[in-house]
RNA sequence: GGGGGUGUAGCUCAAUUGGUUAGAGCAUCGGAUUGUCGAUCCGAAGGUUGCGGGUUCGAGCCCCGUCACCCUCGCCA
């Protein structure tokens, strides 16, 4: 079937191997035919080696070699030959040598591939996903997979060295309400009952702490039946951690150490510690998001108290308790109407009512004229006329503006204004190229609110219902729940949420108060979480933990902008696998056995 | 569910205001070629313009519907 087994890979031969007889196995990467003289580049995941078929050494092979097609799997026996100086290929590590073939075995032929297995050519992602096994043959994808493997190894190495135990938890669990939609698996033996695929190992890892296992970690798959994004898949992988007898800083220290280790070991990048810490409130106020990109400045400023109320857009919003806030686009005063319109279209798309633009210019008129602030600074734009001198002075100061800058203002309810400006800030980051590729700016966001109000007015947990409130709020939990801060923390890198965690509740009474605040009846919580509440009564230690999105870690470390490129077989945005066609149908017999009937379809 | 973008040869793209037989590069196939490494040269083949309707003398282009992929809002405790 196949006789010539490799003695070396396609990436390891060097000048020092000259004269050695070797066998290489691999895929035909390219063929260059000169009639009597034929070159083949043989590729495997370790590299590429040039094989020579010459009439001098292997006249009988030349014709056979001339028929080799791309992506055929072949085995070649030959002698390593140091190349003449003028034929060395400096671009590849094996470029100093070539293998002078004496024997050729065609192991497997290949049809013409639907796209070329090279880096040079752009291929639609759809095509790559349909033939993922070919896409994964490309060196960049192999680099991604390799890097991911190294990351996992570095994480395990670090966690193990810190004394953490690698422990598994069930994927098939009991459905628990709240949070992400679960995938359900019908039970064959119990009609009408279902397992749920775990959306995270949360409860089990807490129970490990009750068991006294003290330091747990796992690289675990999580399943969530929610809509997809560039950085979200139905199933994804987390580095999951839980520790006993710890406070917030202990958990943050461990994960910081782990991340720094990974970045150094895999990326060769020294990340300074400790990571900056910013509160949720500050992050929302200055960056308009709970996952700030700190690679560039452009903080949001507030003009509410100094905004001209005669300008109705501002006046009516302030009247209603809203805010006027803005961003300074340095050097953008020369932007055309078309360019600023684009910004307005964008902010309207994310919920803004409008965008007020003001240009800071050198005045044409003398100081003292309408709107002219000083000899060298004047506001221009349709709203400029509403700015009396003190107000103009205020906005210039708060915006830190100078002539040539463009000021972008949004007036709205506080949360809306913040999120709109937060989005606009990122748009400007990309349009203006404000960040240098290859920079990594980590930060912690802390002091999240305990609760949030949902669309229907109901109170929900911001993090999850097992998160402990900060001690100073224990007495006012019921009185002012919306003011309660949680012992929760998120790790953010370059504006992407890498992970989050919290110190947990370890007392039954506190846990029950939280459940009650969330509107869950005692009967309901007993049914769903009884085992957890029981566990808390048998000696639960204080504990806390965190989970890091491994796919996002790999994506960011590699400088990519979607996690599909670090996942071997991802789903499309519409949650299907283009290669296998999953999800697929099953037979009536299977459905019957599972006591399931399909309706409407 | 909402908004935006894309869809033309195997792949990546082009095609003036709606107007001749829809072009190019790469890949493929045939031929030439003894030092290439993105080989080169000569030649050939390759099309339901995502799909379905409509407007028009005439549609890749305009209109309606639909499908797929990507980005995004909602959603993701």
mmCIF file of C-alpha atoms in Angstrom, chain A residues 71 140 377 456 514 529 532 586:
data_model
loop_
_atom_site.group_PDB
_atom_site.id
_atom_site.type_symbol
_atom_site.label_atom_id
_atom_site.label_comp_id
_atom_site.label_asym_id
_atom_site.label_seq_id
_atom_site.Cartn_x
_atom_site.Cartn_y
_atom_site.Cartn_z
ATOM 1 C CA UNK A 71 -1.695 18.227 -3.284
ATOM 2 C CA UNK A 140 -1.394 30.237 8.398
ATOM 3 C CA UNK A 377 -9.811 79.669 18.639
ATOM 4 C CA UNK A 456 -39.658 44.215 31.169
ATOM 5 C CA UNK A 514 -30.267 37.190 46.458
ATOM 6 C CA UNK A 529 -30.692 24.996 43.283
ATOM 7 C CA UNK A 532 -26.304 24.063 46.107
ATOM 8 C CA UNK A 586 -33.056 12.522 12.272
#
